[in-house]
């Protein structure tokens, strides 16, 4: 492929993901590159286990992991309406949080008011990938207030 072409960029992203599968230390960098490519600020891939109510696998972009992961894991992950909302959507459907959680909901939500907004996040776009019960895989990209993530694609 020609350097700088869209195909080369996509090939590079896929290569980063394959490298992360091969070497787990590469996941954060791969998610960071994918998130930047999509125009988001933070990115995450999570595998949630309904049987135990916790994550079996979790990787995030560097900034999210550094700034927010411990709070998310210890408390706010259980409140995350976006994770719960994705479970009601068909698998592989792209989900934009602003289509489900309007400003009124956000103004009354502990998750948004005490966790996301103080950390410069408001909008997210993600999907739930099909796995066998009790596992659900989620892929997310988020961005700051003032930029609806749907505007980025």
PDB file of C-alpha atoms in Angstrom:
ATOM      1  CA  UNK A   1       0.000   0.000   0.000  1.00  0.00           C
ATOM      2  CA  UNK A   2       0.987   3.608  -0.442  1.00  0.00           C
ATOM      3  CA  UNK A   3       2.348   5.282   2.685  1.00  0.00           C
ATOM      4  CA  UNK A   4      -0.126   7.781   4.139  1.00  0.00           C
ATOM      5  CA  UNK A   5      -3.143   6.275   2.401  1.00  0.00           C
ATOM      6  CA  UNK A   6      -6.290   5.390   4.351  1.00  0.00           C
ATOM      7  CA  UNK A   7      -5.638   1.701   3.652  1.00  0.00           C
ATOM      8  CA  UNK A   8      -2.157   1.969   5.135  1.00  0.00           C
ATOM      9  CA  UNK A   9      -3.598   3.616   8.273  1.00  0.00           C
ATOM     10  CA  UNK A  10      -6.166   0.851   8.688  1.00  0.00           C
ATOM     11  CA  UNK A  11      -3.533  -1.825   8.075  1.00  0.00           C
ATOM     12  CA  UNK A  12      -1.359  -0.210  10.736  1.00  0.00           C
ATOM     13  CA  UNK A  13      -4.246  -0.285  13.239  1.00  0.00           C
ATOM     14  CA  UNK A  14      -4.900  -3.960  12.544  1.00  0.00           C
ATOM     15  CA  UNK A  15      -1.197  -4.740  12.902  1.00  0.00           C
ATOM     16  CA  UNK A  16      -1.182  -2.950  16.282  1.00  0.00           C
ATOM     17  CA  UNK A  17      -4.097  -5.077  17.486  1.00  0.00           C
ATOM     18  CA  UNK A  18      -2.436  -8.307  16.320  1.00  0.00           C
ATOM     19  CA  UNK A  19       0.755  -7.235  18.102  1.00  0.00           C
ATOM     20  CA  UNK A  20      -1.277  -6.675  21.283  1.00  0.00           C
ATOM     21  CA  UNK A  21      -2.847 -10.129  21.034  1.00  0.00           C
ATOM     22  CA  UNK A  22       0.639 -11.574  20.650  1.00  0.00           C
ATOM     23  CA  UNK A  23       2.154  -9.433  23.425  1.00  0.00           C
ATOM     24  CA  UNK A  24      -0.251  -8.230  26.120  1.00  0.00           C
ATOM     25  CA  UNK A  25       2.022  -5.303  26.980  1.00  0.00           C
ATOM     26  CA  UNK A  26       1.035  -3.692  23.657  1.00  0.00           C
ATOM     27  CA  UNK A  27      -2.706  -3.385  24.365  1.00  0.00           C
ATOM     28  CA  UNK A  28      -2.713   0.108  25.830  1.00  0.00           C
ATOM     29  CA  UNK A  29      -0.710   1.507  22.917  1.00  0.00           C
ATOM     30  CA  UNK A  30      -2.969  -0.259  20.390  1.00  0.00           C
ATOM     31  CA  UNK A  31      -6.123   1.146  22.012  1.00  0.00           C
ATOM     32  CA  UNK A  32      -4.559   4.617  22.166  1.00  0.00           C
ATOM     33  CA  UNK A  33      -3.787   4.515  18.411  1.00  0.00           C
ATOM     34  CA  UNK A  34      -7.258   3.213  17.554  1.00  0.00           C
ATOM     35  CA  UNK A  35      -8.916   5.893  19.686  1.00  0.00           C
ATOM     36  CA  UNK A  36      -6.825   8.665  18.126  1.00  0.00           C
ATOM     37  CA  UNK A  37      -7.655   7.346  14.651  1.00  0.00           C
ATOM     38  CA  UNK A  38     -11.383   7.512  15.493  1.00  0.00           C
ATOM     39  CA  UNK A  39     -11.081  11.012  16.932  1.00  0.00           C
ATOM     40  CA  UNK A  40     -11.781  10.065  20.537  1.00  0.00           C
ATOM     41  CA  UNK A  41      -9.943  11.014  23.696  1.00  0.00           C
ATOM     42  CA  UNK A  42     -10.016   7.677  25.538  1.00  0.00           C
ATOM     43  CA  UNK A  43     -10.627   4.106  24.491  1.00  0.00           C
ATOM     44  CA  UNK A  44     -11.376   0.838  26.240  1.00  0.00           C
ATOM     45  CA  UNK A  45     -11.935  -2.821  25.509  1.00  0.00           C
ATOM     46  CA  UNK A  46     -13.612  -4.715  28.330  1.00  0.00           C
ATOM     47  CA  UNK A  47     -14.898  -8.223  28.857  1.00  0.00           C
ATOM     48  CA  UNK A  48     -17.582  -8.222  31.541  1.00  0.00           C
ATOM     49  CA  UNK A  49     -18.537 -11.431  33.355  1.00  0.00           C
ATOM     50  CA  UNK A  50     -22.189 -11.418  34.461  1.00  0.00           C
ATOM     51  CA  UNK A  51     -21.670 -14.515  36.612  1.00  0.00           C
ATOM     52  CA  UNK A  52     -19.231 -12.733  38.937  1.00  0.00           C
ATOM     53  CA  UNK A  53     -20.191  -9.086  38.268  1.00  0.00           C
ATOM     54  CA  UNK A  54     -16.698  -8.022  37.317  1.00  0.00           C
ATOM     55  CA  UNK A  55     -14.263  -7.652  34.427  1.00  0.00           C
ATOM     56  CA  UNK A  56     -12.363 -10.694  33.185  1.00  0.00           C
ATOM     57  CA  UNK A  57     -10.298  -8.576  30.787  1.00  0.00           C
ATOM     58  CA  UNK A  58      -9.756  -4.867  30.530  1.00  0.00           C
ATOM     59  CA  UNK A  59      -7.452  -2.659  28.506  1.00  0.00           C
ATOM     60  CA  UNK A  60      -7.592   1.068  27.971  1.00  0.00           C
ATOM     61  CA  UNK A  61      -5.749   3.892  26.354  1.00  0.00           C
ATOM     62  CA  UNK A  62      -2.856   5.200  28.420  1.00  0.00           C
ATOM     63  CA  UNK A  63      -4.582   8.386  29.605  1.00  0.00           C
ATOM     64  CA  UNK A  64      -7.728   6.645  30.841  1.00  0.00           C
ATOM     65  CA  UNK A  65      -5.725   3.994  32.667  1.00  0.00           C
ATOM     66  CA  UNK A  66      -3.547   6.605  34.327  1.00  0.00           C
ATOM     67  CA  UNK A  67      -6.317   9.017  35.301  1.00  0.00           C
ATOM     68  CA  UNK A  68      -9.506   7.068  35.856  1.00  0.00           C
ATOM     69  CA  UNK A  69      -9.196   3.288  35.943  1.00  0.00           C
ATOM     70  CA  UNK A  70      -8.869   2.757  39.710  1.00  0.00           C
ATOM     71  CA  UNK A  71     -11.998   4.839  40.398  1.00  0.00           C
ATOM     72  CA  UNK A  72     -13.881   3.078  37.609  1.00  0.00           C
ATOM     73  CA  UNK A  73     -12.919  -0.364  38.862  1.00  0.00           C
ATOM     74  CA  UNK A  74     -13.523   0.317  42.551  1.00  0.00           C
ATOM     75  CA  UNK A  75     -16.896   2.064  42.235  1.00  0.00           C
ATOM     76  CA  UNK A  76     -18.078   3.732  39.031  1.00  0.00           C
ATOM     77  CA  UNK A  77     -17.904   0.700  36.739  1.00  0.00           C
ATOM     78  CA  UNK A  78     -20.886  -0.811  38.556  1.00  0.00           C
ATOM     79  CA  UNK A  79     -22.860   2.387  37.844  1.00  0.00           C
ATOM     80  CA  UNK A  80     -21.870   2.691  34.169  1.00  0.00           C
ATOM     81  CA  UNK A  81     -25.208   3.092  32.318  1.00  0.00           C
ATOM     82  CA  UNK A  82     -23.484   2.751  28.958  1.00  0.00           C
ATOM     83  CA  UNK A  83     -22.211  -0.753  29.720  1.00  0.00           C
ATOM     84  CA  UNK A  84     -25.664  -1.787  30.957  1.00  0.00           C
ATOM     85  CA  UNK A  85     -27.323  -0.035  28.004  1.00  0.00           C
ATOM     86  CA  UNK A  86     -25.266  -1.935  25.477  1.00  0.00           C
ATOM     87  CA  UNK A  87     -26.594  -5.215  26.850  1.00  0.00           C
ATOM     88  CA  UNK A  88     -30.067  -4.276  25.580  1.00  0.00           C
ATOM     89  CA  UNK A  89     -28.825  -3.566  22.046  1.00  0.00           C
ATOM     90  CA  UNK A  90     -28.308  -6.135  19.304  1.00  0.00           C
ATOM     91  CA  UNK A  91     -24.690  -7.355  19.124  1.00  0.00           C
ATOM     92  CA  UNK A  92     -22.333  -5.491  16.788  1.00  0.00           C
ATOM     93  CA  UNK A  93     -24.603  -2.428  16.652  1.00  0.00           C
ATOM     94  CA  UNK A  94     -22.804   0.857  17.127  1.00  0.00           C
ATOM     95  CA  UNK A  95     -24.230   2.676  20.117  1.00  0.00           C
ATOM     96  CA  UNK A  96     -23.932   6.408  20.813  1.00  0.00           C
ATOM     97  CA  UNK A  97     -24.641   7.313  24.420  1.00  0.00           C
ATOM     98  CA  UNK A  98     -26.206  10.685  23.570  1.00  0.00           C
ATOM     99  CA  UNK A  99     -28.969   8.837  21.714  1.00  0.00           C
ATOM    100  CA  UNK A 100     -30.005   7.208  25.016  1.00  0.00           C
ATOM    101  CA  UNK A 101     -28.804   9.553  27.769  1.00  0.00           C
ATOM    102  CA  UNK A 102     -29.934  13.119  27.227  1.00  0.00           C
ATOM    103  CA  UNK A 103     -28.832  16.188  29.170  1.00  0.00           C
ATOM    104  CA  UNK A 104     -31.605  15.705  31.746  1.00  0.00           C
ATOM    105  CA  UNK A 105     -30.422  12.167  32.491  1.00  0.00           C
ATOM    106  CA  UNK A 106     -26.799  13.311  32.637  1.00  0.00           C
ATOM    107  CA  UNK A 107     -27.649  16.140  35.056  1.00  0.00           C
ATOM    108  CA  UNK A 108     -29.126  13.594  37.515  1.00  0.00           C
ATOM    109  CA  UNK A 109     -26.614  10.772  37.075  1.00  0.00           C
ATOM    110  CA  UNK A 110     -23.979  10.144  39.725  1.00  0.00           C
ATOM    111  CA  UNK A 111     -21.872   8.374  37.091  1.00  0.00           C
ATOM    112  CA  UNK A 112     -21.789  11.422  34.827  1.00  0.00           C
ATOM    113  CA  UNK A 113     -21.739  14.146  37.490  1.00  0.00           C
ATOM    114  CA  UNK A 114     -19.134  12.657  39.833  1.00  0.00           C
ATOM    115  CA  UNK A 115     -17.005  10.619  37.422  1.00  0.00           C
ATOM    116  CA  UNK A 116     -17.182  11.387  33.705  1.00  0.00           C
ATOM    117  CA  UNK A 117     -17.739  15.140  33.571  1.00  0.00           C
ATOM    118  CA  UNK A 118     -15.044  16.010  36.163  1.00  0.00           C
ATOM    119  CA  UNK A 119     -12.653  13.906  34.055  1.00  0.00           C
ATOM    120  CA  UNK A 120     -13.505  15.763  30.842  1.00  0.00           C
ATOM    121  CA  UNK A 121     -15.744  13.117  29.283  1.00  0.00           C
ATOM    122  CA  UNK A 122     -19.350  13.177  28.157  1.00  0.00           C
ATOM    123  CA  UNK A 123     -19.908  11.302  24.920  1.00  0.00           C
ATOM    124  CA  UNK A 124     -19.130   7.718  23.992  1.00  0.00           C
ATOM    125  CA  UNK A 125     -19.601   5.413  21.067  1.00  0.00           C
ATOM    126  CA  UNK A 126     -19.261   1.687  21.422  1.00  0.00           C
ATOM    127  CA  UNK A 127     -20.442  -1.775  20.592  1.00  0.00           C
ATOM    128  CA  UNK A 128     -21.047  -5.065  22.351  1.00  0.00           C
ATOM    129  CA  UNK A 129     -19.408  -8.017  20.636  1.00  0.00           C
ATOM    130  CA  UNK A 130     -21.097 -11.417  20.919  1.00  0.00           C
ATOM    131  CA  UNK A 131     -19.523 -13.917  23.299  1.00  0.00           C
ATOM    132  CA  UNK A 132     -20.991 -16.891  25.108  1.00  0.00           C
ATOM    133  CA  UNK A 133     -22.809 -16.161  28.369  1.00  0.00           C
ATOM    134  CA  UNK A 134     -21.762 -14.991  30.928  1.00  0.00           C
ATOM    135  CA  UNK A 135     -19.236 -12.866  28.996  1.00  0.00           C
ATOM    136  CA  UNK A 136     -19.846  -9.607  27.117  1.00  0.00           C
ATOM    137  CA  UNK A 137     -17.113  -7.741  25.229  1.00  0.00           C
ATOM    138  CA  UNK A 138     -17.340  -3.956  24.888  1.00  0.00           C
ATOM    139  CA  UNK A 139     -15.336  -1.594  22.699  1.00  0.00           C
ATOM    140  CA  UNK A 140     -15.593   2.128  23.570  1.00  0.00           C
ATOM    141  CA  UNK A 141     -14.294   5.490  22.446  1.00  0.00           C
ATOM    142  CA  UNK A 142     -15.116   8.621  24.426  1.00  0.00           C
ATOM    143  CA  UNK A 143     -14.695  12.341  23.939  1.00  0.00           C
ATOM    144  CA  UNK A 144     -15.097  15.562  25.879  1.00  0.00           C
ATOM    145  CA  UNK A 145     -18.215  17.620  26.473  1.00  0.00           C
ATOM    146  CA  UNK A 146     -19.068  19.870  23.536  1.00  0.00           C
ATOM    147  CA  UNK A 147     -18.134  17.305  20.863  1.00  0.00           C
ATOM    148  CA  UNK A 148     -20.749  14.640  20.240  1.00  0.00           C
ATOM    149  CA  UNK A 149     -18.772  11.584  19.264  1.00  0.00           C
ATOM    150  CA  UNK A 150     -21.152  10.863  16.379  1.00  0.00           C
ATOM    151  CA  UNK A 151     -19.768  14.024  14.761  1.00  0.00           C
ATOM    152  CA  UNK A 152     -16.334  12.400  14.601  1.00  0.00           C
ATOM    153  CA  UNK A 153     -17.237   9.653  12.120  1.00  0.00           C
TER     154      UNK A 153
END
